[in-house]
Coordinates of C-alpha atoms and ligand atoms in Angstrom, one line a residue:
X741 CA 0.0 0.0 0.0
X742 CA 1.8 3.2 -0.8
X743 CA 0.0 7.0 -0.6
X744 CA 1.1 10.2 -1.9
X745 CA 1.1 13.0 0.3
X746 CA 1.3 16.6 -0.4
X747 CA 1.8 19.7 2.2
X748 CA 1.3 23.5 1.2
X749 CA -0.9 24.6 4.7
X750 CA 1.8 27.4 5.3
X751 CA 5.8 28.1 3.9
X752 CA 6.4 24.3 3.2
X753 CA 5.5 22.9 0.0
X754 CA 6.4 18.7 0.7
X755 CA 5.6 15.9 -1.5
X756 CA 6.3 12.2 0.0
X757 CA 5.6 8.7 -0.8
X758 CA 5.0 6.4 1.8
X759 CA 4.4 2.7 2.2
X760 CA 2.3 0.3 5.2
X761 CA 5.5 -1.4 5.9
X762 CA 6.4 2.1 7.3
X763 CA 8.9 3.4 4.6
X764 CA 9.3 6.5 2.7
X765 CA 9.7 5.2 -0.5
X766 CA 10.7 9.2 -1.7
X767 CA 10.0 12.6 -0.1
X768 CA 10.9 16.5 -1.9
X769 CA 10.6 19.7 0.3
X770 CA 10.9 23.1 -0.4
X771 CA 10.6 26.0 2.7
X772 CA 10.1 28.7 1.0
X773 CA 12.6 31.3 1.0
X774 CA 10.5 34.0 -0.4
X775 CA 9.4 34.5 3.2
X776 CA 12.3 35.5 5.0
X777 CA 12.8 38.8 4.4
X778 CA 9.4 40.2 5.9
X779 CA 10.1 38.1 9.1
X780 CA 6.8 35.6 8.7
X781 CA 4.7 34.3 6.6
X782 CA 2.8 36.3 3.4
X783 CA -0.1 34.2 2.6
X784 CA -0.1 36.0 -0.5
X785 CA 3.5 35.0 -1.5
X786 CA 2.9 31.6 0.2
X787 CA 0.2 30.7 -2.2
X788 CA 2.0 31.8 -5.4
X789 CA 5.5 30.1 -4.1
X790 CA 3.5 26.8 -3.5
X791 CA 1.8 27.0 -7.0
X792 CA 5.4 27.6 -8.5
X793 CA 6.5 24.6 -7.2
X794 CA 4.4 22.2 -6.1
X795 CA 4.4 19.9 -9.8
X796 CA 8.0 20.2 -10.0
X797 CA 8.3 18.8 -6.5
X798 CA 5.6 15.9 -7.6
X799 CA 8.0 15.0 -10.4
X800 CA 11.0 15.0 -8.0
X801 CA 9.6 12.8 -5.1
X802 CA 8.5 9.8 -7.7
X803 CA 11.5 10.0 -9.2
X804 CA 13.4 9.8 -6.1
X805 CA 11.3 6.9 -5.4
X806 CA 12.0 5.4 -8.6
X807 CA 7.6 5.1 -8.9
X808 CA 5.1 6.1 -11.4
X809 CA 1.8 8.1 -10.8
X810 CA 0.1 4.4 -11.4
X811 CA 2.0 2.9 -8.5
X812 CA 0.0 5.1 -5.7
X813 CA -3.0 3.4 -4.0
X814 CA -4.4 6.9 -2.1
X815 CA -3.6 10.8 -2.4
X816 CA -3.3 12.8 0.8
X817 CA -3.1 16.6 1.0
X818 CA -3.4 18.6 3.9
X819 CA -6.9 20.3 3.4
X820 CA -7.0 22.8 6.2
X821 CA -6.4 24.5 8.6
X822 CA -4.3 26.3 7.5
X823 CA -3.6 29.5 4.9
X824 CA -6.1 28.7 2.7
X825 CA -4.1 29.8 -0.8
X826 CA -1.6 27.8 -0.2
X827 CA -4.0 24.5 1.3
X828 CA -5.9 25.0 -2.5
X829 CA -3.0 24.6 -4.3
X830 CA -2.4 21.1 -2.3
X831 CA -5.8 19.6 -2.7
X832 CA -6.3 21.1 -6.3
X833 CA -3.2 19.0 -7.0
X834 CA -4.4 16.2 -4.9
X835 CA -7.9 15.3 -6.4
X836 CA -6.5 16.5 -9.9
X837 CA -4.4 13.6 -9.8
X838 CA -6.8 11.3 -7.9
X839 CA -9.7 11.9 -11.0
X840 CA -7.1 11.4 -13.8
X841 CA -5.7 7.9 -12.0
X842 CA -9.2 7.0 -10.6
X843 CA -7.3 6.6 -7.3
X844 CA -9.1 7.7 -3.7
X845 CA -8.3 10.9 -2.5
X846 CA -7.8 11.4 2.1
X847 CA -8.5 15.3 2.8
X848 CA -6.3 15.2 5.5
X849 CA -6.8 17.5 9.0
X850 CA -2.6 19.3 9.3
X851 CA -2.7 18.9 12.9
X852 CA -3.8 15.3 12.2
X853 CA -0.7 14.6 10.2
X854 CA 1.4 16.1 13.2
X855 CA -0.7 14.1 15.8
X856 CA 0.2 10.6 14.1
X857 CA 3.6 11.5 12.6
X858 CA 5.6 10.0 15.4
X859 CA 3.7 6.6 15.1
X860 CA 5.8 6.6 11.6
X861 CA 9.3 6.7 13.3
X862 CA 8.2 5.5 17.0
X863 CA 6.3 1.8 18.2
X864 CA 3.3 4.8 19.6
X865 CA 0.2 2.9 20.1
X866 CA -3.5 4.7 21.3
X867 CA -4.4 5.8 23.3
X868 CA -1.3 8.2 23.9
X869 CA -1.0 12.0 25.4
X870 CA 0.5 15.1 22.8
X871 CA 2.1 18.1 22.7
X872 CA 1.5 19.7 19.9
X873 CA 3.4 23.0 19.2
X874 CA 4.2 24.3 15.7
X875 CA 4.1 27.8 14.5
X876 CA 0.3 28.3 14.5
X877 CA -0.9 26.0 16.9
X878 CA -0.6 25.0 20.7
X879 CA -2.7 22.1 21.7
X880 CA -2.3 19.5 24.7
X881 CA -4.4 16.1 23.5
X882 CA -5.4 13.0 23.9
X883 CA -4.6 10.9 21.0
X884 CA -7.3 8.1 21.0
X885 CA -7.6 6.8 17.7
X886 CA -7.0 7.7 14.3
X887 CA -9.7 10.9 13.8
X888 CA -10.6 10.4 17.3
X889 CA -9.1 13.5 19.5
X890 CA -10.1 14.7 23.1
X891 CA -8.3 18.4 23.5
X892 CA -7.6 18.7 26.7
X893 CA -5.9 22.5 26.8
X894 CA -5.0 25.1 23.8
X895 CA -3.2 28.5 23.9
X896 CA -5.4 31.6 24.2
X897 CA -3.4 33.6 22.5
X898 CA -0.1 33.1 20.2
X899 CA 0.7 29.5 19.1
X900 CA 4.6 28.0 20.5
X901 CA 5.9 28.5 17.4
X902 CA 4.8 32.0 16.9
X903 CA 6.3 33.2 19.9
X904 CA 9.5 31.9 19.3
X905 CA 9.1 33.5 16.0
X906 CA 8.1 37.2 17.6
X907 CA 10.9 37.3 20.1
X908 CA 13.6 36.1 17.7
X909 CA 11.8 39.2 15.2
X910 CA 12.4 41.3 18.2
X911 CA 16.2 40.6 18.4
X912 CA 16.3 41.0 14.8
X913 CA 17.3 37.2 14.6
X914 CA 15.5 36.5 11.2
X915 CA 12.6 34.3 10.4
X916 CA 12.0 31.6 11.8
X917 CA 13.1 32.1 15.0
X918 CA 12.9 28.9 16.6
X919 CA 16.4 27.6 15.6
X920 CA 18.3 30.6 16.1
X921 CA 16.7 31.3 19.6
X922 CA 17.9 27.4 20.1
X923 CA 21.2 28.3 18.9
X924 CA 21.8 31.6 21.2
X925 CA 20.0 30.1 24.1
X926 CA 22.5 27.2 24.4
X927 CA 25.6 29.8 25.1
X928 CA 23.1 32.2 27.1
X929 CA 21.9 31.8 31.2
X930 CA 18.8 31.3 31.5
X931 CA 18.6 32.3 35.2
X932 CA 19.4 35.8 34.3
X933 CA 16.3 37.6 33.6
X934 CA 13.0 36.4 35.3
X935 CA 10.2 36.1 33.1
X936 CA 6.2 35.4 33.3
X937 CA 4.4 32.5 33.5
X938 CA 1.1 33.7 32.2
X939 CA -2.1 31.3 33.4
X940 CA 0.5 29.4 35.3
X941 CA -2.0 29.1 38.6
X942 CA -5.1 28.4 36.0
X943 CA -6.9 25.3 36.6
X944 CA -6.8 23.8 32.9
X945 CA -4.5 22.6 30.5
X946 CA -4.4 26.2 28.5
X947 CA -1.5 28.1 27.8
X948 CA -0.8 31.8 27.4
X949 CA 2.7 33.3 25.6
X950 CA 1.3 36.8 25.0
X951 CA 2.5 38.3 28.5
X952 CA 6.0 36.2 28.1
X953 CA 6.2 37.6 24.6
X954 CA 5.2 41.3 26.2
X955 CA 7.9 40.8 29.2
X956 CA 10.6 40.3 26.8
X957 CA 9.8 43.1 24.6
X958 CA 10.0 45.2 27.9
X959 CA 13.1 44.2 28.4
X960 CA 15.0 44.6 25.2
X961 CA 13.2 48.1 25.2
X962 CA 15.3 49.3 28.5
X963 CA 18.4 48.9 26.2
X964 CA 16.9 51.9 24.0
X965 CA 18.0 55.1 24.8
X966 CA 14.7 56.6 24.0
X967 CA 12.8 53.2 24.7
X968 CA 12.3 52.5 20.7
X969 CA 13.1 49.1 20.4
X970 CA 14.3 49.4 17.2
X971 CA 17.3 51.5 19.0
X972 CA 18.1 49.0 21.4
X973 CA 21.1 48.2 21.9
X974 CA 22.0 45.0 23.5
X975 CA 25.3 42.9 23.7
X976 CA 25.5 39.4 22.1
X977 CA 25.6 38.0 25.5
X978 CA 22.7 39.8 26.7
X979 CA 21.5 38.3 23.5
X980 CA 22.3 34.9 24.6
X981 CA 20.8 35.5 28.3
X982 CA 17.1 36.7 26.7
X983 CA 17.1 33.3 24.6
X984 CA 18.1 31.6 27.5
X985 CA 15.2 32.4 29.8
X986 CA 12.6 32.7 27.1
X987 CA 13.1 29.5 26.1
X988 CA 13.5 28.3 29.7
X989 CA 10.1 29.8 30.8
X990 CA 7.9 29.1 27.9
X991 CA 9.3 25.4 27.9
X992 CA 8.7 25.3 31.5
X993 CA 4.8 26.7 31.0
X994 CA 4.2 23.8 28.4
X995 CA 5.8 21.2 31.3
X996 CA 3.9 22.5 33.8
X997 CA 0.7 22.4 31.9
X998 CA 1.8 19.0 30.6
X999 CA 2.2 17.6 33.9
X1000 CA -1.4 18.7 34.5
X1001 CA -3.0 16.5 31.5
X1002 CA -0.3 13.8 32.3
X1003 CA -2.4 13.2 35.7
X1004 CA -5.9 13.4 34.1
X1005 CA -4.4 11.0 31.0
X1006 CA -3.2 8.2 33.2
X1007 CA -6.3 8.7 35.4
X1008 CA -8.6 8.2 32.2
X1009 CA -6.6 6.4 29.8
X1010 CA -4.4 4.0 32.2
X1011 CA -3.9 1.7 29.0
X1012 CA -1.7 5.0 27.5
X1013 CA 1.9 4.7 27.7
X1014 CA 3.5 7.3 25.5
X1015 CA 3.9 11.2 25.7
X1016 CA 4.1 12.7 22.4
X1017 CA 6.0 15.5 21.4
X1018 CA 5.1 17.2 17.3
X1019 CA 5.3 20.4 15.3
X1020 CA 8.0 22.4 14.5
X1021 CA 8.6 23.8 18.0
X1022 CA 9.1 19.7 19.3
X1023 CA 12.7 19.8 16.6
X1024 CA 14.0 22.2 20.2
X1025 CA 16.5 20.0 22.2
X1026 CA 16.0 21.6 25.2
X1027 CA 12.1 21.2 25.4
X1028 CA 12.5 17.9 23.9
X1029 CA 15.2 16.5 27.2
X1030 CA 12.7 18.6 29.6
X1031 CA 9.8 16.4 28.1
X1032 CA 12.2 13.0 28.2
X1033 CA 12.5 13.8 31.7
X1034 CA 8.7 14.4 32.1
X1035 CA 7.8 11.1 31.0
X1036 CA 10.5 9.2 32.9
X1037 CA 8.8 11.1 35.9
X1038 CA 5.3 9.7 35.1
X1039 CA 6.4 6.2 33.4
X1040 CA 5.4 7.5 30.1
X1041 CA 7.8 6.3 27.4
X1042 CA 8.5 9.9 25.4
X1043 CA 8.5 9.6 21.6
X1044 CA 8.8 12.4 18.9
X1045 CA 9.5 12.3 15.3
X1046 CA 12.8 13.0 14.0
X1047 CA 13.7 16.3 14.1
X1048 CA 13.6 17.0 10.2
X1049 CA 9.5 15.5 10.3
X1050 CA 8.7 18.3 13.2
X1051 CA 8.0 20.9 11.2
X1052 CA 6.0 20.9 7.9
X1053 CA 6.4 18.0 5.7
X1054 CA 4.4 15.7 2.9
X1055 CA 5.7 12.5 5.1
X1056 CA 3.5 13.0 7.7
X1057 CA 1.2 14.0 5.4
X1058 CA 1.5 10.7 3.5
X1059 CA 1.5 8.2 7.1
X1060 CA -1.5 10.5 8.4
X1061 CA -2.9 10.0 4.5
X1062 CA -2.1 6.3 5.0
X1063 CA -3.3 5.8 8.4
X1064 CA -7.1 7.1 7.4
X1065 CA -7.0 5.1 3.3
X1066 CA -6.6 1.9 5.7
X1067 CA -9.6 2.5 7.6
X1068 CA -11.4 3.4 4.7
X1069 CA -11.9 7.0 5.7
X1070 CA -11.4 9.2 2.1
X1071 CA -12.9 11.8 0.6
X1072 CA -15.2 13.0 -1.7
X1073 CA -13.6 15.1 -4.9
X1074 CA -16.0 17.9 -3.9
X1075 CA -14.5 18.4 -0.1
X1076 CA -13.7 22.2 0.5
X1077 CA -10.5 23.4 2.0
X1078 CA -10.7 24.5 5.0
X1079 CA -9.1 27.4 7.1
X1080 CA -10.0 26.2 10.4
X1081 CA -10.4 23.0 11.4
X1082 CA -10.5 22.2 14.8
X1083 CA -9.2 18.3 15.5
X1084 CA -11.1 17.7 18.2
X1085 CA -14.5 18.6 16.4
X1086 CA -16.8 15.7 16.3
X1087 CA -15.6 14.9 20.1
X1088 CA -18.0 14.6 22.5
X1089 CA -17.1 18.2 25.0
X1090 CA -14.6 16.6 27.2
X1091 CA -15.5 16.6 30.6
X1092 CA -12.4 17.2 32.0
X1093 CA -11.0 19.6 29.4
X1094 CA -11.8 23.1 31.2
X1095 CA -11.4 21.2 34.3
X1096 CA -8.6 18.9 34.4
X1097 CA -7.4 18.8 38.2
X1098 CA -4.4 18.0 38.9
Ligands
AMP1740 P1 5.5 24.3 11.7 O1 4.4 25.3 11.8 O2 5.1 22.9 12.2 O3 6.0 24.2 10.3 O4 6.7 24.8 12.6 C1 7.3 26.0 12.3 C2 7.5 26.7 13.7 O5 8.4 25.9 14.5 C3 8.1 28.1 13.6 O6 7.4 28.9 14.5 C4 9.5 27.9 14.1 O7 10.1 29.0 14.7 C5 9.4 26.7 15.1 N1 10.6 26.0 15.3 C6 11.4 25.4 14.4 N2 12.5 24.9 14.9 C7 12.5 25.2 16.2 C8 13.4 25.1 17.3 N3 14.5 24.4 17.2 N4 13.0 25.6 18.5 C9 11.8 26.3 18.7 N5 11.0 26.5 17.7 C10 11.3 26.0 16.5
MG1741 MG1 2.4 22.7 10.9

């Protein structure tokens, strides 16, 4: 059984093919450089850059694979949520190719290709807890089936990702800011400056960066003379010491919120045995030792994909694609993209979502 999966929901345009015996049989990526110079993303640009090279990048994964079109059993695409320019030029591609080879086509939820990439690269069996944090989303869940989600906190604010991505714009770091932050952080303290812990004391699993994103714009703005941050003037290793405790505390808030669900999950769920880390902000080293050390805590076992399938790609596209084509769950060719698309949408309301005590 092999699908094609595609990916064009924000700056990554990824094509992979992917097999039931758990290989990737061929895989092409492009992360768009258009984007860089206006420190995020440019739906606009986005859509146009994925159009540009989204058939080339076809061409280039099957021939890496050494497969033709007439190989594929199923065609994934990531169909929401997600900029919805860039997620038509997937799915056009997608059903275009699935009504010339008569093949089914999987309109595939992005989040859901995060949520089950790591049960590509990692034994992960259901029911199992996530993190997911990637640059537009910030989700705690229970991962109980294939489809089958029960949130159990989200950010009320600004995604992980997005935060990184604001405070590196901040320190004029370039886009993204996620791997540079890592990069600075590592030669930085991260005792230095204390920081907020917005919705810390809440008693949920929701997350708030927007007052740790505010804190830190304070305090590069006392380095201005005239308290313009654009005048601030700050030495590398001050530089070092703000990545340091940014990424400290807002790894720390997603630990301590963690540590929340992890009680409710092994209350609810005592046949779950993995803690799950996905999305671009889970390729971070340091959150992803915190989280090792999390699990070992709680007896989870912690798995995460590798750190090239953390941010967007058309591999988890293609084992999400895969995992849905083998239950039997496609699409019909007249499914609309979708900007939003909440995961957890046909779930029952959780009871102990709002609630979770821990
Ligand atoms: P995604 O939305 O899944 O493609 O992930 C992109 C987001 O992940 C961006 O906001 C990046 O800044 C963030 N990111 C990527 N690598 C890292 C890293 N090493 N540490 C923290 N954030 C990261
Ligand atoms: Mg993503």
């Amino acid at each position: 059984m092999i699908v094609l999966g595609i990916e064009s929901s924000c700056d990554d345009t990824g094509v992979a093919l992917v097999n039931d015996k758990k290989e990737i049989l061929g895989e092409a990526l492009q992360s768009q450089e258009e984007q860089k110079q206006y420190g995020g993303v440019v739906p606009e640009i986005a859509a146009r850059a994925h159009l540009e090279h989204i058939d080339e990048l076809v061409s280039l994964c099957f021939k890496r694979a050494k497969l033709s079109l007439s190989d594929v059993d199923a065609i994934a695409a990531s169909s929401g949520p997600g900029l919805i320019g860039g997620v038509v030029v997937g799915v056009m591609t997608a059903k275009s190719l699935a009504l010339a080879l008569n093949k089914p086509f999987v309109a595939l939820n992005h989040l859901e290709g995060h949520a089950l990439c790591a049960r590509l690269s990692n034994e992960v069996e259901f029911p199992y807890l996530l993190l997911l944090v990637s640059g537009g989303h910030c989700q705690i869940l229970v991962v109980k089936n294939v489809g089958e989600y029960e949130r159990l906190g989200t950010t009320i604010d600004d995604a992980a990702g997005e935060a990184f991505d604001k405070v590196a714009k901040m320190l004029g770091l370039g886009y993204p800011g996620g791997p540079m932050i890592e990069k600075l952080a590592s030669m930085g303290n991260e005792k230095r400056f204390s920081l907020p812990r917005p919705l810390l004391g809440s008693n949920d699993c929701n997350l708030s960066f927007s007052g740790l994103k505010t804190a830190v714009r304070k305090l590069i703005e006392s380095y201005s003379p005239d308290g313009d941050i654009k005048n601030a003037d700050l030495p590398k290793e001050d530089v070092n010491d703000i990545c340091a405790c940014f990424q400290a505390t807002a790894t720390d808030c997603l630990v301590r919120k963690l540590e929340r669900a992890i009680k409710y999950f092994k209350q609810k769920y005592p046949n779950g045995h993995h803690l799950v880390v996905s999305g671009g902000v889970a390729a971070n080293g340091y959150l992803r030792e915190k989280l090792k050390n999390l699990g070992e805590k709680y007896n989870l076992e912690f798995a995460a994909p590798p750190i090239k399938f953390c941010t967007d790609n058309g591999v988890m596209v293609a084992w999400a694609g895969l995992e849905r084509y083998r239950l039997g769950l496609t699409n019909s060719l007249d499914f609309k993209p979708r900007p939003r698309w909440p995961l957890d949408e046909n779930a029952p309301k959780a009871a102990g979502a709002g609630g979770v005590k821990a």
